[in-house]
XYZ file of N, CA and C in Angstrom:
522
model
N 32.574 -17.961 -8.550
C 31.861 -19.195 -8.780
C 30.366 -18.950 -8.538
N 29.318 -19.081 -9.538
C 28.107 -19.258 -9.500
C 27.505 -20.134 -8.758
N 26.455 -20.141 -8.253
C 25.696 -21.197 -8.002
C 24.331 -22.252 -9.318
N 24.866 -23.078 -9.345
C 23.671 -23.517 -10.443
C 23.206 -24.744 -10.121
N 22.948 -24.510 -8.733
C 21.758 -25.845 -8.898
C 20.139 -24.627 -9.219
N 19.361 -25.741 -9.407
C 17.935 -25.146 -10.107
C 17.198 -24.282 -8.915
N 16.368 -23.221 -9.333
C 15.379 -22.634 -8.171
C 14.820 -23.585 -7.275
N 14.366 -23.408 -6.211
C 13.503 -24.585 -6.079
C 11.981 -23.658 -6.328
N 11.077 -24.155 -6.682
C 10.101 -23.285 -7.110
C 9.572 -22.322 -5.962
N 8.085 -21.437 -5.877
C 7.493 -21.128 -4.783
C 6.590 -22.153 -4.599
N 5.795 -21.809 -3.795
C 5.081 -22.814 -3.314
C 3.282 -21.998 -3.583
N 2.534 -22.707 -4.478
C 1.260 -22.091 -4.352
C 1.098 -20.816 -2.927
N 0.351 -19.705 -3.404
C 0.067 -19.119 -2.279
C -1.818 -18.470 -2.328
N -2.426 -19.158 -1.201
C -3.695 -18.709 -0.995
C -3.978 -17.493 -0.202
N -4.225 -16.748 -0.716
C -4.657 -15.328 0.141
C -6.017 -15.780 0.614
N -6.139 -15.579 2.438
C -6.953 -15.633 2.577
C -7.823 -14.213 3.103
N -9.079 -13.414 2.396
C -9.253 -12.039 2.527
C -10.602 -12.961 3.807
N -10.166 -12.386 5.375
C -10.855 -12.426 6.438
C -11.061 -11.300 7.372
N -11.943 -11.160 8.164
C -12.435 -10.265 9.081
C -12.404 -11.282 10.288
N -11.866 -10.175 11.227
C -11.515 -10.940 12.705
C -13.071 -11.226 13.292
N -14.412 -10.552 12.959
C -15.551 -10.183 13.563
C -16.543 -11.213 12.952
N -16.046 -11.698 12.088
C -17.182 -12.355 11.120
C -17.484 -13.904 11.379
N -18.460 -14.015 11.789
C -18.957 -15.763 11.781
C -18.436 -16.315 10.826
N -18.908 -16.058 9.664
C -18.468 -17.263 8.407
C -16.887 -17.141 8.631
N -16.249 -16.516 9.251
C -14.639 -16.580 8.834
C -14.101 -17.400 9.975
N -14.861 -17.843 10.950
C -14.955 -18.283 12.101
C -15.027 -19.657 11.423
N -15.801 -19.993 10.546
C -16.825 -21.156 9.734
C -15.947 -21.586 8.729
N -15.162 -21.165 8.464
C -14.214 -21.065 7.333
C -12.726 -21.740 8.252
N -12.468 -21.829 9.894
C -11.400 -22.041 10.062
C -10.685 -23.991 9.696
N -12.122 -24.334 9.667
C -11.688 -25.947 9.597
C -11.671 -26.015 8.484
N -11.697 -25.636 7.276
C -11.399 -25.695 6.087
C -9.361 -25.322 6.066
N -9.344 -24.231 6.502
C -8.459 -23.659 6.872
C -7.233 -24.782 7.470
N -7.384 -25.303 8.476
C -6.499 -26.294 9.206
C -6.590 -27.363 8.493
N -7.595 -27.567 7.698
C -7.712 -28.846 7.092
C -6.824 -28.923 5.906
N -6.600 -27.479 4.794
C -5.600 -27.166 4.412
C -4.128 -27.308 4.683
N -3.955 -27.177 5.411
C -2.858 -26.411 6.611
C -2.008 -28.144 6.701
N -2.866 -28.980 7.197
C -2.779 -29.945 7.849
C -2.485 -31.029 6.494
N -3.365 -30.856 5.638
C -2.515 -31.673 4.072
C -1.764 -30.912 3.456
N -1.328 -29.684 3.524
C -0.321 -29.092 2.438
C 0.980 -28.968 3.374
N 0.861 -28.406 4.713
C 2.121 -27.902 5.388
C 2.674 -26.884 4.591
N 3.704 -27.202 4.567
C 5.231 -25.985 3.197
C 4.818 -25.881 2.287
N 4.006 -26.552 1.912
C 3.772 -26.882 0.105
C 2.811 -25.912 -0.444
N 2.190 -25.530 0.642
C 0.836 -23.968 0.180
C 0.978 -23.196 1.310
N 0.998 -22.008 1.035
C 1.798 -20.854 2.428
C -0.130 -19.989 2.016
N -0.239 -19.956 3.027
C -1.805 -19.335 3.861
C -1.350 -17.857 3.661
N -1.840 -16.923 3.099
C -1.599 -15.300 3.674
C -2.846 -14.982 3.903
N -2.882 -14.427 5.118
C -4.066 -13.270 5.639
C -3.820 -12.410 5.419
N -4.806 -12.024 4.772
C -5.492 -10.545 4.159
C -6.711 -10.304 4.679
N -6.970 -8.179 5.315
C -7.472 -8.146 5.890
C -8.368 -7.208 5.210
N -9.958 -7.598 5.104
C -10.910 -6.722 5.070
C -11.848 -6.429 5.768
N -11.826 -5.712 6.601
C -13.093 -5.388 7.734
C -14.187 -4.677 7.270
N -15.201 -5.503 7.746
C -16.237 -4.901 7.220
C -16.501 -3.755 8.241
N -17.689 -2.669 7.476
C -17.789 -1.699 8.476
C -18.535 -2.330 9.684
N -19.762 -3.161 9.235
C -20.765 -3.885 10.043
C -20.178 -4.098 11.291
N -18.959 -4.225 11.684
C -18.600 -4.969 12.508
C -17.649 -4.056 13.334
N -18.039 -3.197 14.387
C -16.888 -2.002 14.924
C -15.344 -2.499 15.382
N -15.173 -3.483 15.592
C -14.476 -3.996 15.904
C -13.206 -4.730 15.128
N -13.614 -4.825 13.990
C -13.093 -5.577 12.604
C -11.439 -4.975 12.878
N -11.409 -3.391 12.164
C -10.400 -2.878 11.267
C -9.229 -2.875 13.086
N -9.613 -2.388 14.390
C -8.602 -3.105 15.589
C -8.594 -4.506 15.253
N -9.215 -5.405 14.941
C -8.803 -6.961 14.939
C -7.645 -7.145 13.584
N -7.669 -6.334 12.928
C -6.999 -6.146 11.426
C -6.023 -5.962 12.263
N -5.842 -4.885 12.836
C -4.439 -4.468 13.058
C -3.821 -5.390 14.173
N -4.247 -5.730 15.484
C -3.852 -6.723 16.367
C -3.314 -8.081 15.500
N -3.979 -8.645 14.362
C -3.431 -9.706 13.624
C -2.166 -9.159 13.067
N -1.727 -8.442 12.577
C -0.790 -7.595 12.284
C 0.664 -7.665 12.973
N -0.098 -7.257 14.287
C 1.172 -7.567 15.534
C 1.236 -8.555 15.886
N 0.201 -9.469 15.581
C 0.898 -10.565 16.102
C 1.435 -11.458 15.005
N 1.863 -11.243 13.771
C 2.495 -11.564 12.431
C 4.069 -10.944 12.914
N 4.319 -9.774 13.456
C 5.204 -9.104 13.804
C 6.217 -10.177 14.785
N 5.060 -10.549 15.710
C 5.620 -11.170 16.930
C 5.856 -13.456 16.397
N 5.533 -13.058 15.337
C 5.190 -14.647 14.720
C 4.217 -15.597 14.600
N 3.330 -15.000 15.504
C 2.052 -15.739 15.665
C 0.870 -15.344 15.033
N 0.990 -15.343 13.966
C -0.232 -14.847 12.717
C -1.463 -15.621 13.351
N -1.321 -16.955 12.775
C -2.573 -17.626 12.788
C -3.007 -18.478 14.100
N -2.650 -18.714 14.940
C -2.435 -19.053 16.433
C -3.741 -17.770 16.800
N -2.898 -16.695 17.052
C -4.136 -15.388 17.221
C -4.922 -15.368 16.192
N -5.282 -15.760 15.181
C -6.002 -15.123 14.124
C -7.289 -16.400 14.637
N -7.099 -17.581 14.774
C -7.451 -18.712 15.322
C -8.009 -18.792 16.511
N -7.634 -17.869 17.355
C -7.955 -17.235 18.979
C -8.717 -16.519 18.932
N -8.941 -15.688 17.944
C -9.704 -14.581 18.422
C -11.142 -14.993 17.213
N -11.013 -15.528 16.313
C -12.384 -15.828 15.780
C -13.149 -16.958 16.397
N -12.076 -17.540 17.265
C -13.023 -18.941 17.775
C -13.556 -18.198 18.745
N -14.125 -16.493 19.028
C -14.063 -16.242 20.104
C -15.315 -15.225 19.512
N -15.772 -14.492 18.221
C -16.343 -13.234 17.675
C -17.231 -13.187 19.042
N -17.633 -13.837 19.256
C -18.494 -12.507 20.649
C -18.222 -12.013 20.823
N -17.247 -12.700 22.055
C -16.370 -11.672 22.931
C -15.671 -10.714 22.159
N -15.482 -10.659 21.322
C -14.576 -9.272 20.410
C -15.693 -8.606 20.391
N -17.213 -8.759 19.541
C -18.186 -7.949 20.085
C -18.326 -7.164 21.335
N -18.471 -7.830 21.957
C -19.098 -7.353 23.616
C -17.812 -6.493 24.117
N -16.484 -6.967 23.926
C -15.414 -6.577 24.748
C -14.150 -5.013 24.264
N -14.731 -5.925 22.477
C -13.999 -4.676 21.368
C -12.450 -4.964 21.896
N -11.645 -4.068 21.917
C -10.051 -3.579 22.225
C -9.766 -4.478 23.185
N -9.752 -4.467 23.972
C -9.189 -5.155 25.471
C -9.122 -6.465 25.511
N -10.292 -7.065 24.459
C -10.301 -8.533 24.216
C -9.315 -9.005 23.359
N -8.706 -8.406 22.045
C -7.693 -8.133 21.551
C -6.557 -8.261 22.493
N -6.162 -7.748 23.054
C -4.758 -7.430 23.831
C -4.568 -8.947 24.798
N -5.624 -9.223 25.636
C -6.488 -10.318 26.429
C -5.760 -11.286 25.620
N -6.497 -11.587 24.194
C -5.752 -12.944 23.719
C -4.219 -12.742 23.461
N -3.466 -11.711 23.103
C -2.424 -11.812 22.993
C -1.282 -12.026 24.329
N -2.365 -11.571 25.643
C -1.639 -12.200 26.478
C -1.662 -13.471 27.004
N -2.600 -14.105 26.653
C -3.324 -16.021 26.757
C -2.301 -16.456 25.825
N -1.761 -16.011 24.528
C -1.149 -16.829 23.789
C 0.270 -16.488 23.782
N 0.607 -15.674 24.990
C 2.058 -15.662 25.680
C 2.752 -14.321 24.516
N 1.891 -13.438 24.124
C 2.925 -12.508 23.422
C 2.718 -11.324 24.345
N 3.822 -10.239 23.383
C 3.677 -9.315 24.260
C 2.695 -8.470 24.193
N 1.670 -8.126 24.953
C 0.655 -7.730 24.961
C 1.022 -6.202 25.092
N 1.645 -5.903 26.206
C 1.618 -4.153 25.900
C 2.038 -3.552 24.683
N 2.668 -4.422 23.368
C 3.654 -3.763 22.165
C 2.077 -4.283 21.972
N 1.208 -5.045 21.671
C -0.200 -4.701 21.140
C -1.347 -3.763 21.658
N -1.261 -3.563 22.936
C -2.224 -2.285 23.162
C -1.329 -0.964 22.432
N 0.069 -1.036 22.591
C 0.626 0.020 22.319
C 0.563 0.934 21.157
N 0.402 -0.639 19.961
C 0.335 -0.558 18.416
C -1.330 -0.383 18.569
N -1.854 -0.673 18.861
C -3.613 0.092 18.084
C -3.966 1.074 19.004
N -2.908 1.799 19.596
C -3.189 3.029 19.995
C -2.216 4.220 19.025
N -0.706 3.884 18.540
C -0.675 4.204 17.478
C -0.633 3.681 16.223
N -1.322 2.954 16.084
C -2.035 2.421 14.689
C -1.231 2.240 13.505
N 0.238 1.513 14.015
C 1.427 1.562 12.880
C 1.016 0.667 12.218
N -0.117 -0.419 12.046
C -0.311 -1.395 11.286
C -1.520 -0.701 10.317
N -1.895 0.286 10.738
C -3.097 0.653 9.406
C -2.852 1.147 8.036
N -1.676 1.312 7.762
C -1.276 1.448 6.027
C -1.570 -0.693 5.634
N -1.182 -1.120 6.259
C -1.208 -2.517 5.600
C -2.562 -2.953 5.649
N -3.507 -3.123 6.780
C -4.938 -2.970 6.845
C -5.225 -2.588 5.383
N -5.398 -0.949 5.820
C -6.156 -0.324 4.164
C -5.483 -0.657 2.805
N -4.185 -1.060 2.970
C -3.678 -1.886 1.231
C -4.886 -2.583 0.937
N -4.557 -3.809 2.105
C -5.313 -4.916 2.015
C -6.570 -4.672 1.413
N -7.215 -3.835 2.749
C -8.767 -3.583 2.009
C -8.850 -3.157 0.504
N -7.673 -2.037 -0.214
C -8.450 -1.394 -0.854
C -7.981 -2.133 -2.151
N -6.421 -3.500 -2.056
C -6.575 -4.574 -2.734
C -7.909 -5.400 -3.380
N -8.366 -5.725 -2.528
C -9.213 -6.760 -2.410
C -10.593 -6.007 -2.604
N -10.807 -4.554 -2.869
C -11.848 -3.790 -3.280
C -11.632 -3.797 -5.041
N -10.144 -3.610 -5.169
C -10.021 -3.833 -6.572
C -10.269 -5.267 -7.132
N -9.723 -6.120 -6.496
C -10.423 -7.324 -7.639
C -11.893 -8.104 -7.070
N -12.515 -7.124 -6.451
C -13.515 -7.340 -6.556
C -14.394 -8.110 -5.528
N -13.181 -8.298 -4.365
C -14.277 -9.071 -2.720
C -14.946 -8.051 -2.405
N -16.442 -9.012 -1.656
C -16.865 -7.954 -0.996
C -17.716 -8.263 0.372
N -17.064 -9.239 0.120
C -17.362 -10.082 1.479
C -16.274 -10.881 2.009
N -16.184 -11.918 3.237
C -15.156 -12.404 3.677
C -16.190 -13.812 4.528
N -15.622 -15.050 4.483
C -14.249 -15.110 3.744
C -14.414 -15.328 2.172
N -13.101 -14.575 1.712
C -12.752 -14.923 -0.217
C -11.492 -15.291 -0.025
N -11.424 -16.121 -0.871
C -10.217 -16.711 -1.100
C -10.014 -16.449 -2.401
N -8.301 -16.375 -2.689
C -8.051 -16.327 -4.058
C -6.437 -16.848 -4.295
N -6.413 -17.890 -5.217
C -5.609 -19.178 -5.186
C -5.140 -18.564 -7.283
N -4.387 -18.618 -7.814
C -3.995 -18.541 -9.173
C -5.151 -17.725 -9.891
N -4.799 -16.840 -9.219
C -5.865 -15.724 -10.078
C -7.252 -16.274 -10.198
N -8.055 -17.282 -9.485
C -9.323 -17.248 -9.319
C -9.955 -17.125 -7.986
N -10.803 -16.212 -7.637
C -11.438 -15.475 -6.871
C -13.122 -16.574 -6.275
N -12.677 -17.112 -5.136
C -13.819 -18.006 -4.463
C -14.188 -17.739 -3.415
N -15.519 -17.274 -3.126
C -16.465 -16.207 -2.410
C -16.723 -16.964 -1.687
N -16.379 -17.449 0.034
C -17.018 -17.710 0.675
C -17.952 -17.523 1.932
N -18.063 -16.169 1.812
C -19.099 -15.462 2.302
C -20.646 -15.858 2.227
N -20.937 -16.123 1.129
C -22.286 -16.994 0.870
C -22.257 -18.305 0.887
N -21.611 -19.702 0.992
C -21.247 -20.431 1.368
C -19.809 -20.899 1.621
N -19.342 -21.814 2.365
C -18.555 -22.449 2.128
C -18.353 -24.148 1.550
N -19.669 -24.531 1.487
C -19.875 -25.723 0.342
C -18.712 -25.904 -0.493
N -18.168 -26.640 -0.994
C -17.015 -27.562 -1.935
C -15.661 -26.111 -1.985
N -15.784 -25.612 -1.128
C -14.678 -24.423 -1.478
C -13.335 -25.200 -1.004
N -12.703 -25.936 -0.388
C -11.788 -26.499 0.753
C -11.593 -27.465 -0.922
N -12.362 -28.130 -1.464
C -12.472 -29.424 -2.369
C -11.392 -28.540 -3.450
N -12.362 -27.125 -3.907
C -12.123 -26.768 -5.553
C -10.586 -26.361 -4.967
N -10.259 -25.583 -3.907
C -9.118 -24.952 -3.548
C -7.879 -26.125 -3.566
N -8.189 -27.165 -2.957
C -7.354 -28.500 -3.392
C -7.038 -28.716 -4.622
N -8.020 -28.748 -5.580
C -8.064 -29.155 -6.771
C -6.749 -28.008 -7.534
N -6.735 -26.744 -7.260
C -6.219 -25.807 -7.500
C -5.142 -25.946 -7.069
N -4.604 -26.404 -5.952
C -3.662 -26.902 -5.574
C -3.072 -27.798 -5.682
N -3.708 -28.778 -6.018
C -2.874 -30.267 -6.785
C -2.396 -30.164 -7.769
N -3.402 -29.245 -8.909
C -3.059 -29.083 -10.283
C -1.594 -28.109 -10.287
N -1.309 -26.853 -9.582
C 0.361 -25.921 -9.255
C 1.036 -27.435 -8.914
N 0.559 -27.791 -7.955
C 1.579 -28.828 -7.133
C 2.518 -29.840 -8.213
N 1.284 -30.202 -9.019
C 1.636 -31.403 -10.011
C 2.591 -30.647 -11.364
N 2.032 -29.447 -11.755
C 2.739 -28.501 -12.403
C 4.692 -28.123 -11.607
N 4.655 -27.948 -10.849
C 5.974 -28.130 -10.670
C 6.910 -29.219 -10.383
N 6.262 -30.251 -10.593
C 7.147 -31.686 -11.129
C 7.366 -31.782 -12.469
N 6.454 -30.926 -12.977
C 6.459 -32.115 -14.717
C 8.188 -31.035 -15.625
């Protein structure tokens, strides 16, 4: 016996290409929740990671987000540690591990992992993804194959990304 009730569709998906180090991605989080907070299920968030070199600290914050995707808490830490880019400046590694123990994970399987660095094949996908279609800054977002740079502002980006999203949304009713 088959099953035949209908697919239920996917659900729009926004890649979001961020750096753990970067102000604007910091600047970019209330757009982010504000998303989050009108779509819920209905638009699934992926972080994608491009570290810039500028920032020594970036490509460990790449990978610590990583583990903590592992451990379930993607954006909780991803959320922790940019409301924080100083201290990742000033502190580098240790500040990393630090939030993962504030937000109750296991912190030694994260010092453990960016000492052997099992998350850096997915890191460099990411990066060298998002080198191919063409980011080159963060944050970019990219929603149905269109590519929105918000590295140089974030002005009406949260608006057009809705718009992009209403229009899939409304597309899988008709």
């Amino acid at each position: 016996m088959t099953d035949s009730s209908p697919a239920l569709p996917a659900v729009p998906v926004l890649d979001v290409w961020c750096e753990l180090q970067c102000p604007d991605c910091r600047s970019a989080l209330d757009d982010l929740r504000a998303l989050r907070a009108r779509y819920g299920d209905r638009l699934e968030l992926r972080l994608r990671h491009f570290p810039l070199e500028k920032h020594k600290h970036a490509f460990a914050a790449a990978q610590a987000a990583e583990e903590a995707a592992e451990q379930g808490q993607t954006w909780p830490y991803v959320e922790a540690v940019l409301g924080r880019v100083e201290e990742l400046s000033r502190k580098g590694e240790p500040f990393l591990v630090e939030v993962a123990r504030e937000l109750g994970l296991d912190a030694e399987e994260f010092d453990t992992a960016l000492i052997d660095g099992r998350h850096m094949l997915i890191v460099d996908a990411d990066q060298a993804e998002g080198k191919a279609i063409g980011v080159t800054g963060t944050p970019t977002y990219v929603i149905d194959g269109e590519r929105l740079d918000g590295g140089k502002s974030q002005e009406g980006l949260r608006e057009r990304i809705e718009e992009i999203v209403d229009r899939l949304l409304a597309g899988q009713q008709a």
